[in-house]
mmCIF file of C-alpha atoms in Angstrom:
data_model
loop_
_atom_site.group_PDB
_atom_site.id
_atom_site.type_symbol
_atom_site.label_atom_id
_atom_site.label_comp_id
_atom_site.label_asym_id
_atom_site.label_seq_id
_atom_site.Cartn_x
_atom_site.Cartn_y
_atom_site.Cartn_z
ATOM 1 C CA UNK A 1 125.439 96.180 101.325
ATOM 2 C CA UNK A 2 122.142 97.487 98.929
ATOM 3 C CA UNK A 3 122.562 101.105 99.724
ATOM 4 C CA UNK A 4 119.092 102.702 99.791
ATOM 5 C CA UNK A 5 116.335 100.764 98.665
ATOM 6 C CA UNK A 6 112.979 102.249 98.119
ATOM 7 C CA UNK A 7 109.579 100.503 97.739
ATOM 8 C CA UNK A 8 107.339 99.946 95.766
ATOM 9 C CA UNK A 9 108.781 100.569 92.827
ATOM 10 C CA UNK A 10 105.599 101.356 90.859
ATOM 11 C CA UNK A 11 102.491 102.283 92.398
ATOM 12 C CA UNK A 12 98.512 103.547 90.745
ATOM 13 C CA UNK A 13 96.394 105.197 92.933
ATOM 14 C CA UNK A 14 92.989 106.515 91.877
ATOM 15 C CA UNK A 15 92.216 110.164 93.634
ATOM 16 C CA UNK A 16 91.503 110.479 97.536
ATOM 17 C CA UNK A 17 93.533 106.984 97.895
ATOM 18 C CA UNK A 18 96.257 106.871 100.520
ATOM 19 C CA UNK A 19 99.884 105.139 100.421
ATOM 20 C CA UNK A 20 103.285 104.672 102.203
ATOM 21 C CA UNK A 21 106.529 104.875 100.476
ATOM 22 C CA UNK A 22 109.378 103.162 102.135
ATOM 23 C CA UNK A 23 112.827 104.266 102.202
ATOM 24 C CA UNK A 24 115.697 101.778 103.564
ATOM 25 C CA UNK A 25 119.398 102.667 104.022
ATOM 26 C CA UNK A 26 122.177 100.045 105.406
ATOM 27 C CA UNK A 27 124.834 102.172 105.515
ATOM 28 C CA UNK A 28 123.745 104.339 109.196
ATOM 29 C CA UNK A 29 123.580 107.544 107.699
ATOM 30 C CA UNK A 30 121.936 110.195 110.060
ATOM 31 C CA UNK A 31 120.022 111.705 107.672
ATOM 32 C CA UNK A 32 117.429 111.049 105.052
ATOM 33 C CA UNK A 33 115.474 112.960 102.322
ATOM 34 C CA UNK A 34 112.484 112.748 100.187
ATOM 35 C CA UNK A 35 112.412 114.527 96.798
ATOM 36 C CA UNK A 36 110.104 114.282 93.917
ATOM 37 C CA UNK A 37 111.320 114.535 90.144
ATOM 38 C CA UNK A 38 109.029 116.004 87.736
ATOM 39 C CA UNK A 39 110.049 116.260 83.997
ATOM 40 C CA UNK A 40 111.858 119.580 83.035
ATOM 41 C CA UNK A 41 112.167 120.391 86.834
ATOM 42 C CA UNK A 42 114.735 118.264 88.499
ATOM 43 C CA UNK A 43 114.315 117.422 91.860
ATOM 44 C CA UNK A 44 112.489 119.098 94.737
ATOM 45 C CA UNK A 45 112.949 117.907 98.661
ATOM 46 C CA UNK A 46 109.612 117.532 100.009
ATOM 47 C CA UNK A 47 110.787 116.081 103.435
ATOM 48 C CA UNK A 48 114.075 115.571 105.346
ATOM 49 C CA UNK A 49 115.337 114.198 108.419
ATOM 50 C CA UNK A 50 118.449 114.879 110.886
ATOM 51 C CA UNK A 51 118.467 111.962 113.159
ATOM 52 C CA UNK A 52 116.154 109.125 114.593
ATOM 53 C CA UNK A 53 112.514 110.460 115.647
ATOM 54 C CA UNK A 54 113.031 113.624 114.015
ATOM 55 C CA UNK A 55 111.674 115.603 110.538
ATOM 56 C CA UNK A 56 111.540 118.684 108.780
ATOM 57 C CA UNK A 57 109.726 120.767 105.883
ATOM 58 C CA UNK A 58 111.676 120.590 102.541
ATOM 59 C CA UNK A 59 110.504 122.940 99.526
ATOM 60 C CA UNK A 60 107.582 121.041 98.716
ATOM 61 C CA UNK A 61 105.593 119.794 102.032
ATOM 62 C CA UNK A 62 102.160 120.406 101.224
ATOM 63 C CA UNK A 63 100.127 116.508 101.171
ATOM 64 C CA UNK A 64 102.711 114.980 102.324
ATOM 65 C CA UNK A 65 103.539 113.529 105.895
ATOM 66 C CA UNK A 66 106.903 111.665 107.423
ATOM 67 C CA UNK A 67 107.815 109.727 109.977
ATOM 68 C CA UNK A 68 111.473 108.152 111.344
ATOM 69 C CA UNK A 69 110.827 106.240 113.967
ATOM 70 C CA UNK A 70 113.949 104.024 113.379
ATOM 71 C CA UNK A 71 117.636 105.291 112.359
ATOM 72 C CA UNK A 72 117.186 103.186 108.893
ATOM 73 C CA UNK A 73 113.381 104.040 107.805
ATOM 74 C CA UNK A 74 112.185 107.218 106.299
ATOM 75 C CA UNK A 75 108.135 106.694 105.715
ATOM 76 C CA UNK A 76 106.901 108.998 102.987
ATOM 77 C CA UNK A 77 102.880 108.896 103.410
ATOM 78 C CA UNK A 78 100.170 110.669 101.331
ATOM 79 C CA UNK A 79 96.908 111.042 102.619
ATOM 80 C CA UNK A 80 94.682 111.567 100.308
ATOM 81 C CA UNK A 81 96.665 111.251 96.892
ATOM 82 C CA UNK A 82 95.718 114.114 94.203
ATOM 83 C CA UNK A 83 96.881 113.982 90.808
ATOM 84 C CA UNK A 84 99.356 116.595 90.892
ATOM 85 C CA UNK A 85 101.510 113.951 93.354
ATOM 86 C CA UNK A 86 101.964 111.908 90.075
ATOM 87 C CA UNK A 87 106.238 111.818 90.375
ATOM 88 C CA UNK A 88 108.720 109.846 90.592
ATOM 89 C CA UNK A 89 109.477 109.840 94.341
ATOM 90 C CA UNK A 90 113.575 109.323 95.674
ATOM 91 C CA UNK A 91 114.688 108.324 98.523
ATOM 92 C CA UNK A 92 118.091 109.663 99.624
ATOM 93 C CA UNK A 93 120.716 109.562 102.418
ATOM 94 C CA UNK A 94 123.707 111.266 103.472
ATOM 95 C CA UNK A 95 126.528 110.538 106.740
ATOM 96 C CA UNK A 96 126.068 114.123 108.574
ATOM 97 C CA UNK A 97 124.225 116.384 106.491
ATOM 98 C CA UNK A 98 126.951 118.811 105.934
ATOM 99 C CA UNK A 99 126.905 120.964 102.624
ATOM 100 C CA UNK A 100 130.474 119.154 101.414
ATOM 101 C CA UNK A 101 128.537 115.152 101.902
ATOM 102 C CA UNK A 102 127.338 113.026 98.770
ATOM 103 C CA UNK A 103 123.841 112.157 98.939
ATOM 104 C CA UNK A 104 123.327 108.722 97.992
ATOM 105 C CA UNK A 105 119.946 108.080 96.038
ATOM 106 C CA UNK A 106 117.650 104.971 96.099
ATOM 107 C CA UNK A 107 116.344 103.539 92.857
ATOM 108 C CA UNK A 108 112.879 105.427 92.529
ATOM 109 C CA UNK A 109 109.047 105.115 92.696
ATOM 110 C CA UNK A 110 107.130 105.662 89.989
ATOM 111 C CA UNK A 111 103.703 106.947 91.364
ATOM 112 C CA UNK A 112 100.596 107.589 89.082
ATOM 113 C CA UNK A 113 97.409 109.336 90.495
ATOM 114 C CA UNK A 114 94.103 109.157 88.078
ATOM 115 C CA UNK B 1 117.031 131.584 96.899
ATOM 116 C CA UNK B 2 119.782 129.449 96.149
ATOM 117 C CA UNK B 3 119.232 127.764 92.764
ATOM 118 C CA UNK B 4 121.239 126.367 89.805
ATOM 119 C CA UNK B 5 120.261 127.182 85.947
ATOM 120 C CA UNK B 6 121.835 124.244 83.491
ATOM 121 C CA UNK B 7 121.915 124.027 80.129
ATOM 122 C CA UNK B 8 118.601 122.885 78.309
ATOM 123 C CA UNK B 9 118.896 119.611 76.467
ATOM 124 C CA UNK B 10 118.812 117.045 75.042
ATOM 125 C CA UNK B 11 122.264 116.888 73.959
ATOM 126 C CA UNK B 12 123.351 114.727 70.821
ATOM 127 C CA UNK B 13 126.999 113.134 70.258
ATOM 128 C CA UNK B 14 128.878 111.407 68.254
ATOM 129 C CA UNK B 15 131.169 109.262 70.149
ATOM 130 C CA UNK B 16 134.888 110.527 70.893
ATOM 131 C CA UNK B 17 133.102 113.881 70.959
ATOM 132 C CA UNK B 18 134.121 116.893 73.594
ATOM 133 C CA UNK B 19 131.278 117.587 75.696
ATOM 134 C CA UNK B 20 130.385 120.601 77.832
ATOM 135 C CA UNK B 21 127.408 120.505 79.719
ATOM 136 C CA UNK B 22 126.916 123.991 81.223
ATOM 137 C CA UNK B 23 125.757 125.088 85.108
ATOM 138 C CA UNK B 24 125.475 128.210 86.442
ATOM 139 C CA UNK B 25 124.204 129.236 90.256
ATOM 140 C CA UNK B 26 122.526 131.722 92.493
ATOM 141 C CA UNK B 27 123.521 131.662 96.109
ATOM 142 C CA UNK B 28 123.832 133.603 99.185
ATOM 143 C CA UNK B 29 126.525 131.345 101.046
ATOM 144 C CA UNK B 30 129.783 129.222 100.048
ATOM 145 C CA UNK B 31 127.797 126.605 98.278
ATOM 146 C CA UNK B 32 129.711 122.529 97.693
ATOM 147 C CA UNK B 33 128.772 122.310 93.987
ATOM 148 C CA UNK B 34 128.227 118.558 92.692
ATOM 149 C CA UNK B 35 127.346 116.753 89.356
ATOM 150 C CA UNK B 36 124.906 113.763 89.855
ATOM 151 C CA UNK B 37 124.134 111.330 86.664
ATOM 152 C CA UNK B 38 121.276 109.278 86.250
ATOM 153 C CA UNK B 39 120.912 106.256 83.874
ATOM 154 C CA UNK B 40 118.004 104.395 83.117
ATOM 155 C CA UNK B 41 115.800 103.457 85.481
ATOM 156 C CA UNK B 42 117.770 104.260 88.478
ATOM 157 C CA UNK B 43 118.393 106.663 90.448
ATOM 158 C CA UNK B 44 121.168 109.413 91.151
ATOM 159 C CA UNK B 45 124.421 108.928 91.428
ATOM 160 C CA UNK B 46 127.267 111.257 92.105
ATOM 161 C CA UNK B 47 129.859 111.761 89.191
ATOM 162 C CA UNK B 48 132.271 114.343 90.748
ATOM 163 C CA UNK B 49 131.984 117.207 93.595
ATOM 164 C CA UNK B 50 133.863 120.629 94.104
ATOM 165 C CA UNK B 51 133.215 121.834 97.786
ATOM 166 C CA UNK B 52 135.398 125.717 97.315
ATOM 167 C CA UNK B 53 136.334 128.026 94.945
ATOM 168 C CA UNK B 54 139.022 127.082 92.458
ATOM 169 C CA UNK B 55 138.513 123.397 93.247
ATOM 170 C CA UNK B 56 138.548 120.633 90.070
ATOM 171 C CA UNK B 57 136.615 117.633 90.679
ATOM 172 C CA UNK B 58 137.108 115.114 88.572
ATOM 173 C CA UNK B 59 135.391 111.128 87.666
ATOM 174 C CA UNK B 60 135.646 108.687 84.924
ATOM 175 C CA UNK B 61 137.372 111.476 82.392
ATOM 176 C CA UNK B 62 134.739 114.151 83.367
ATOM 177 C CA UNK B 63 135.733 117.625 84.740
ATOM 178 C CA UNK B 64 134.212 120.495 86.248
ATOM 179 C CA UNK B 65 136.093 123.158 88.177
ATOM 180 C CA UNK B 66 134.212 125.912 90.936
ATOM 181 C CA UNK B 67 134.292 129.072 89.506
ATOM 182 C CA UNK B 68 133.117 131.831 91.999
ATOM 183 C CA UNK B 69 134.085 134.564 89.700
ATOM 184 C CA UNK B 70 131.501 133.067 86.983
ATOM 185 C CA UNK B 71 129.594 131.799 89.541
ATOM 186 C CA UNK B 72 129.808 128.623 87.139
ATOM 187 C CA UNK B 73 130.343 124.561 87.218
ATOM 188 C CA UNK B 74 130.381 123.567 84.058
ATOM 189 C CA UNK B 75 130.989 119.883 83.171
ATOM 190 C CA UNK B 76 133.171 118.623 80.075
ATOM 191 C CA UNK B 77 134.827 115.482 79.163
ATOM 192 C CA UNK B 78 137.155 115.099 76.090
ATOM 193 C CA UNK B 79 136.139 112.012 74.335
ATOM 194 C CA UNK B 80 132.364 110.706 75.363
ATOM 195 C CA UNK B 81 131.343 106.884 74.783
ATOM 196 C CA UNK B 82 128.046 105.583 74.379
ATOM 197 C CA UNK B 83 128.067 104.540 78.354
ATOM 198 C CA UNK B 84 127.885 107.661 78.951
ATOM 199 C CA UNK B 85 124.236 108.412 77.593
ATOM 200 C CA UNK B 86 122.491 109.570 80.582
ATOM 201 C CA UNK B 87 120.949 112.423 82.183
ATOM 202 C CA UNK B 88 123.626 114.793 84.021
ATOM 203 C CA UNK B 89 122.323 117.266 87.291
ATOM 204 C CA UNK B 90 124.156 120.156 88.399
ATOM 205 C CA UNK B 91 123.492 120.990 92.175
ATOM 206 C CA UNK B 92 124.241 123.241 94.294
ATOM 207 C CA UNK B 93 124.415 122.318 98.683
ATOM 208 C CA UNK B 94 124.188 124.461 101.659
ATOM 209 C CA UNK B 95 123.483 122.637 105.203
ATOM 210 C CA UNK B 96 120.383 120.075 105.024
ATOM 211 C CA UNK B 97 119.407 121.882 101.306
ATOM 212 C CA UNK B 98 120.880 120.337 98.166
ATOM 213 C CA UNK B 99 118.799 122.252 95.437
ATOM 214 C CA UNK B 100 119.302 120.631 91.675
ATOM 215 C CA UNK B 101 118.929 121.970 88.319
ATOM 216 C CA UNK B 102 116.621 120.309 85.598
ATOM 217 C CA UNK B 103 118.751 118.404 84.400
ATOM 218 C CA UNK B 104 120.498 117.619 80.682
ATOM 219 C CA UNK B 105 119.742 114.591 79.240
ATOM 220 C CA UNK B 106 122.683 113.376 77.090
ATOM 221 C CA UNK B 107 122.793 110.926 74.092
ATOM 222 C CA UNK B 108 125.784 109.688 72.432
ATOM 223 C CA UNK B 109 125.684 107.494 68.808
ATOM 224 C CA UNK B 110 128.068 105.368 67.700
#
């Protein structure tokens, strides 16, 4: 059972470049979440999802697109990567979304834009 | 908006000191209040959660009880070990929004 699991873990992009982060959960939680940790800020939810084939705006959309075509996969994708999207990206998940459930939090990916 | 305001750190201890990591939040609803930690290199994990007023939740020797009055979850634990050097998050959760404050990072010395 490995929980979430995110990759990459580390990951340099030079400005304009595009990537896909890949979240993984084994534990068939309904919903997933994207958040981005910047120092002094905690975290921010940039993307969520309720359910298979669905997605929504978190705090913090703008650059960023997401797609859940399977129950298990939450693809974080960046178009056209901008400096200010240097983070540390996690991955979470959580059984039904309700405000009482734990959130349980992949490992992390360290993204640098130059 | 709903938002959580946590005590700046970093915090320094000596260990078998009593720590208190302050948390304080803004919110419209009936907020579940949780404490994540994270260690090095990984990511969150959740240390204890309080989902109504009044309730204790409680982890590994850490306490924080939901205090609507105060509006406050504040975090102690009575004798701290170097484990527990790590950075602590307050956070606050309504329905499909879990909004975190910055975070404290914590340091304890032999």
């Amino acid at each position: 059972n490995a929980g979430v699991t995110q990759t990459p873990k580390f990951r340099v992009l030079k400005t304009g470049q595009s990537m896909t982060l890949l979240c993984a959960q084994d534990m068939n939680h309904e919903y997933m979440y994207w958040y981005r940790q910047d120092p002094g800020m905690g975290l921010r939810l940039i993307h969520y999802s309720v359910g298979e084939g669905t997605t929504a705006k978190g705090e913090v959309p703008d650059g960023y697109n997401v797609s859940r075509l399977k129950k298990q996969n939450f693809l974080l994708g960046l178009e056209s990567a901008a400096p200010s999207q240097t983070s540390v990206y996690f991955c979470a998940s959580s059984d039904l979304g309700g405000k009482t459930d734990t959130q349980y939090f992949g490992p992390g990916t360290r993204l640098t834009v130059l | 908006g709903d938002s959580v305001t946590q005590m700046e750190g970093p915090v320094t201890l000596s260990e078998e000191a009593f720590l208190t990591i302050n948390c304080t939040y803004t919110a419209t609803g009936y907020p579940s209040l949780f404490w994540y930690v994270q260690y090095p290199g990984e990511g969150l994990q959740l240390l204890l959660k309080a989902t109504k007023a009044d309730d204790k939740g409680s982890n590994k020797g850490f306490e924080a009880t939901y205090r609507k009055e105060t509006t406050s979850f504040h975090l102690e634990k009575g004798s701290v070990q170097v484990s527990d050097s790590a950075v602590y998050f307050c956070a606050l959760s309504v329905i499909n929004d879990m909004r975190f404050g910055a975070g404290t990072r914590l340091t304890v010395k032999p």
